[in-house]
CSV table of C-alpha atoms in Angstrom, one decimal:
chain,number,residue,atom,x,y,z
A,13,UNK,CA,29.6,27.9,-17.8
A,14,UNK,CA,29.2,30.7,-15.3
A,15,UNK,CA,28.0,30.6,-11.9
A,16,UNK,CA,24.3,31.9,-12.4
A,17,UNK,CA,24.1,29.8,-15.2
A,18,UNK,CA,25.2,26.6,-12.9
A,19,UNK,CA,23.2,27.7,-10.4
A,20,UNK,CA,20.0,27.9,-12.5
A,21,UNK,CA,20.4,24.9,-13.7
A,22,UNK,CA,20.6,23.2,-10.6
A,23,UNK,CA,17.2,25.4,-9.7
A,24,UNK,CA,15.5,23.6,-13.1
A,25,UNK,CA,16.7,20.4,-12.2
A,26,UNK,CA,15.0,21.0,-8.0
A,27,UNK,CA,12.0,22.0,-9.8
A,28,UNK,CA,12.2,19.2,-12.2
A,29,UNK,CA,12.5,16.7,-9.4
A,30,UNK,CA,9.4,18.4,-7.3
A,31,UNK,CA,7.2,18.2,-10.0
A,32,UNK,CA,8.3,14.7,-11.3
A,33,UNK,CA,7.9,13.3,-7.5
A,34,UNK,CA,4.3,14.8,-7.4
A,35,UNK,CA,3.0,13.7,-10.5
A,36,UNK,CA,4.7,10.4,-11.4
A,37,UNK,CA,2.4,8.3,-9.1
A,38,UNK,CA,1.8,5.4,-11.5
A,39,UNK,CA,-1.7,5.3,-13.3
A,40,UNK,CA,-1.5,2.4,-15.7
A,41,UNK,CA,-2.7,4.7,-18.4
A,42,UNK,CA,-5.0,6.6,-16.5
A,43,UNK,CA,-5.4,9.9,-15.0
A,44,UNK,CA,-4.2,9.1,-11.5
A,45,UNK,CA,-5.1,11.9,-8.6
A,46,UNK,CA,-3.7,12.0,-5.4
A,47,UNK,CA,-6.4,11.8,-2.8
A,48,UNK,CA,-6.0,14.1,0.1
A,49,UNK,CA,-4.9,11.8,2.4
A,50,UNK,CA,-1.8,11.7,0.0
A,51,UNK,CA,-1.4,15.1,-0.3
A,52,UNK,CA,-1.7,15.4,3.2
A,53,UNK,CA,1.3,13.4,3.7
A,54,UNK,CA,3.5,15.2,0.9
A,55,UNK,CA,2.5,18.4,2.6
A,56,UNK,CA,4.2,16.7,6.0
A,57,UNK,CA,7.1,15.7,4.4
A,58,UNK,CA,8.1,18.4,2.3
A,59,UNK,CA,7.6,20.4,6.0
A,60,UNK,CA,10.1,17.5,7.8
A,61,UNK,CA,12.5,17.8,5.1
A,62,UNK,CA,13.3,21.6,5.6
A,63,UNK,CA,13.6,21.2,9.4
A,64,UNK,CA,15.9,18.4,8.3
A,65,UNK,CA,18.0,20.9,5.9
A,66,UNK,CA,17.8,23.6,8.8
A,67,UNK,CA,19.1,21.0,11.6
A,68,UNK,CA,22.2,20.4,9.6
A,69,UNK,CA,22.5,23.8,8.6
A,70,UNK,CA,22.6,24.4,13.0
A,71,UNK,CA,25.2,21.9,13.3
A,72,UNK,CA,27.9,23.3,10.4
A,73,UNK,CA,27.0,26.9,10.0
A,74,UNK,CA,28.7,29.7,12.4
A,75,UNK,CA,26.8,33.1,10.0
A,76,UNK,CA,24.2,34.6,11.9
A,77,UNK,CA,22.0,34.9,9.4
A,78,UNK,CA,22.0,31.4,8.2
A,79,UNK,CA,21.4,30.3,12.0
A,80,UNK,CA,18.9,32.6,12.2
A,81,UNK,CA,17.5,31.6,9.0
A,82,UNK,CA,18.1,28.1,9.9
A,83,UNK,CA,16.2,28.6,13.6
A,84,UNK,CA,12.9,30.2,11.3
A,85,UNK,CA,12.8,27.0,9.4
A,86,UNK,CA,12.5,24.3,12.1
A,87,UNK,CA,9.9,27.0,13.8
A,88,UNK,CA,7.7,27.9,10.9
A,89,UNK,CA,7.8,24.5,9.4
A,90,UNK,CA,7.4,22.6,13.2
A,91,UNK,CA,4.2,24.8,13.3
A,92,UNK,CA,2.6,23.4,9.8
A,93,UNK,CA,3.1,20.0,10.2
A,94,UNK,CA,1.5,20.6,13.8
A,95,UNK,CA,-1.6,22.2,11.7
A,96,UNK,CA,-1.7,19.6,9.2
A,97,UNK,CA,-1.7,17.5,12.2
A,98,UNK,CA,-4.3,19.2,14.2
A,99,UNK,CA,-6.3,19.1,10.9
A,100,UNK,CA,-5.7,15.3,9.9
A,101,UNK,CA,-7.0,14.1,13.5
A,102,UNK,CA,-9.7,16.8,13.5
A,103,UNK,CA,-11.1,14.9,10.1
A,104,UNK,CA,-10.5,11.6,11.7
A,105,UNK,CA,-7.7,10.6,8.8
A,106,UNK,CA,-4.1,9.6,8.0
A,107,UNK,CA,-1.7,11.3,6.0
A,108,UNK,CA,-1.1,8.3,3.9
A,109,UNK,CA,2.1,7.5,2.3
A,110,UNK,CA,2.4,7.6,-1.4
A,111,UNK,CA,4.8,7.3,-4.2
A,112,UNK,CA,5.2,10.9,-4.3
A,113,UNK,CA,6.2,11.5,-0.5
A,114,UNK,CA,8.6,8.2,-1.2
A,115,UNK,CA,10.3,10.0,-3.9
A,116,UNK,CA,10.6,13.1,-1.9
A,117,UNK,CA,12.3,11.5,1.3
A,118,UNK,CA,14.8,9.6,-1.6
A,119,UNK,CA,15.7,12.9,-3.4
A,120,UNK,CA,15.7,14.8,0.2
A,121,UNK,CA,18.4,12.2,1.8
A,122,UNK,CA,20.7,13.1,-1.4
A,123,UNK,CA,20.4,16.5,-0.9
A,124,UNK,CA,20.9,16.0,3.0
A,125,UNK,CA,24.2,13.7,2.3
A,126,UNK,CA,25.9,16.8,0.2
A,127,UNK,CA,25.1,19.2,2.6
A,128,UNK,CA,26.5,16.5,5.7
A,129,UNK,CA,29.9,16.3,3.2
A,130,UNK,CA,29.8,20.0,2.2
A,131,UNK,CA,33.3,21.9,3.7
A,132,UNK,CA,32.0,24.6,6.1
A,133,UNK,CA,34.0,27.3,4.1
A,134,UNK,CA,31.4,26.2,1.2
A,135,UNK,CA,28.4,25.6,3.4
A,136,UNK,CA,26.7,28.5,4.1
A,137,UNK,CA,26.6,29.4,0.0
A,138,UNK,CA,25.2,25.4,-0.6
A,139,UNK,CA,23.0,25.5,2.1
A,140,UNK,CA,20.9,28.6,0.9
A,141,UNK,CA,20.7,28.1,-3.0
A,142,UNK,CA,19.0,24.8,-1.5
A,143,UNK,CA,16.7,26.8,0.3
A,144,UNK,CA,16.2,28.9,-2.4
A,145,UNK,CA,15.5,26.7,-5.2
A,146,UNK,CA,13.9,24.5,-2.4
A,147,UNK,CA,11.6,26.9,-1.6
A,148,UNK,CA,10.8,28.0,-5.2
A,149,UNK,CA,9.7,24.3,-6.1
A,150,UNK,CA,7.7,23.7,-3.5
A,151,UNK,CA,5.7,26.9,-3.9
A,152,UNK,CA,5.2,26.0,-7.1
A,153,UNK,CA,4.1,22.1,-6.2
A,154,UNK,CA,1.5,23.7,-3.7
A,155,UNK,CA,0.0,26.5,-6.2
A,156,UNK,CA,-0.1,24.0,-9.1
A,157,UNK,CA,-0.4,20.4,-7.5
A,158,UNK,CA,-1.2,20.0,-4.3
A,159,UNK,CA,-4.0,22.9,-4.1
A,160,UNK,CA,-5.7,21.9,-7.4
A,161,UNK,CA,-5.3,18.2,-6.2
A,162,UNK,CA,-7.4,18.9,-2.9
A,163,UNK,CA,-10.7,18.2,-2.5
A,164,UNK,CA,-11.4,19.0,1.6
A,165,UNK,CA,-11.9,22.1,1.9
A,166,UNK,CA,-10.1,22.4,5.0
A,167,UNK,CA,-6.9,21.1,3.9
A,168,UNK,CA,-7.6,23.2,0.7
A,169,UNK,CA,-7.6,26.3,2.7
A,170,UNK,CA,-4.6,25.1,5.3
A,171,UNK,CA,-2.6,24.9,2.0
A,172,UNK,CA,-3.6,28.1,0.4
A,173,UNK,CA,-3.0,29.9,3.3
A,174,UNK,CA,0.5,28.2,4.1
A,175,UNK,CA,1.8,30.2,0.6
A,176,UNK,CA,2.4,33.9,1.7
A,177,UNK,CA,4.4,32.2,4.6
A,178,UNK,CA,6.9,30.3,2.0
A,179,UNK,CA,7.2,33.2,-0.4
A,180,UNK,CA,8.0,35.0,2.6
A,181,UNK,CA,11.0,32.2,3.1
A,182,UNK,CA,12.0,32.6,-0.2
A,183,UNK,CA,12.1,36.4,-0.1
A,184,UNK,CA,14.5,36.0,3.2
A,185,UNK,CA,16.4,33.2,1.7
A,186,UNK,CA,17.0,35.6,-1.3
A,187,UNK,CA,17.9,38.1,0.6
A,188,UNK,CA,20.4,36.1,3.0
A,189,UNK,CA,21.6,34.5,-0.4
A,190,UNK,CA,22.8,38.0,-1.8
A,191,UNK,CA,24.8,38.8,1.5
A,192,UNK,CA,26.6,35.6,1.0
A,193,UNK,CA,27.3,35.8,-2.0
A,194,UNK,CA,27.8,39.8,-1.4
């Protein structure tokens, strides 16, 4: 197998994941929704878990660009969670935790031990097609799951308009991706 085809795979299987994780809350037999409080929390965590990946990446890498790259996460992400915040308290609610947010933390520590045990000759390559396919499933989770999911309209909008500012993540994770690679 070639490289891109490696690599796409291991994109299908991120996606896979996402999506499993935010619709395999059990439901008996039933249509199960998550209520907002729930997606809420998955929004936090998903935000948590790429300042996680971007700590690490702080500690190993020594390319500009991923440190730079690295620095955006923790900012961009640190400011979400502090909206989702702002906005949870604002309703007078708690993110609550769900099987969905569970599953993410699990999958995210996996992810977070190979990166920890990744050489940092291979790092800065591992790191980004994380962030990359990272990015691409969570996009798709908030465009297809969480959004639809929502029924404030506040939280609706706080997820809607927290898109352009991943695509524009994945657009400069993309970018940083081809000059490693390059």
């Amino acid at each position: 197998m070639d490289v891109l085809t490696i690599k796409t795979l291991k994109m299908k299987r991120i996606f896979s994941l996402m999506i499993v994780a935010l619709i395999s809350v059990p439901s008996f037999g039933q249509e199960t929704r998550l209520l907002d409080t729930e997606v809420a929390s998955v929004a936090v965590v998903a935000n948590q878990i790429d300042i996680d990946y971007a700590q690490i990446a702080l500690e190993k890498s020594e390319n500009k660009e991923i440190l730079d790259f690295a620095n955006m996460m923790v900012k961009d992400h640190n400011a979400v969670i502090a909206q989702a915040v702002a906005l949870v308290k604002k309703l007078d609610v708690d993110p609550k935790d769900n099987v969905v947010s569970q599953s993410l933390l699990e999958d995210a520590e996996k992810t977070k031990r190979k990166l920890k045990r990744t050489s940092k000759k291979k790092f800065d390559a591992v790191y980004i097609d994380n962030e990359v396919a990272y990015h691409k499933a969570v996009i798709g989770a908030v465009k297809n799951l969480l959004i639809p999911e929502t029924e404030n309209g506040e939280l609706k909008e706080l997820l809607s308009a927290v898109v352009p500012a991943l695509e524009a993540h994945l657009g400069h994770a993309e970018m940083v991706q081809k000059n490693i690679k390059g």
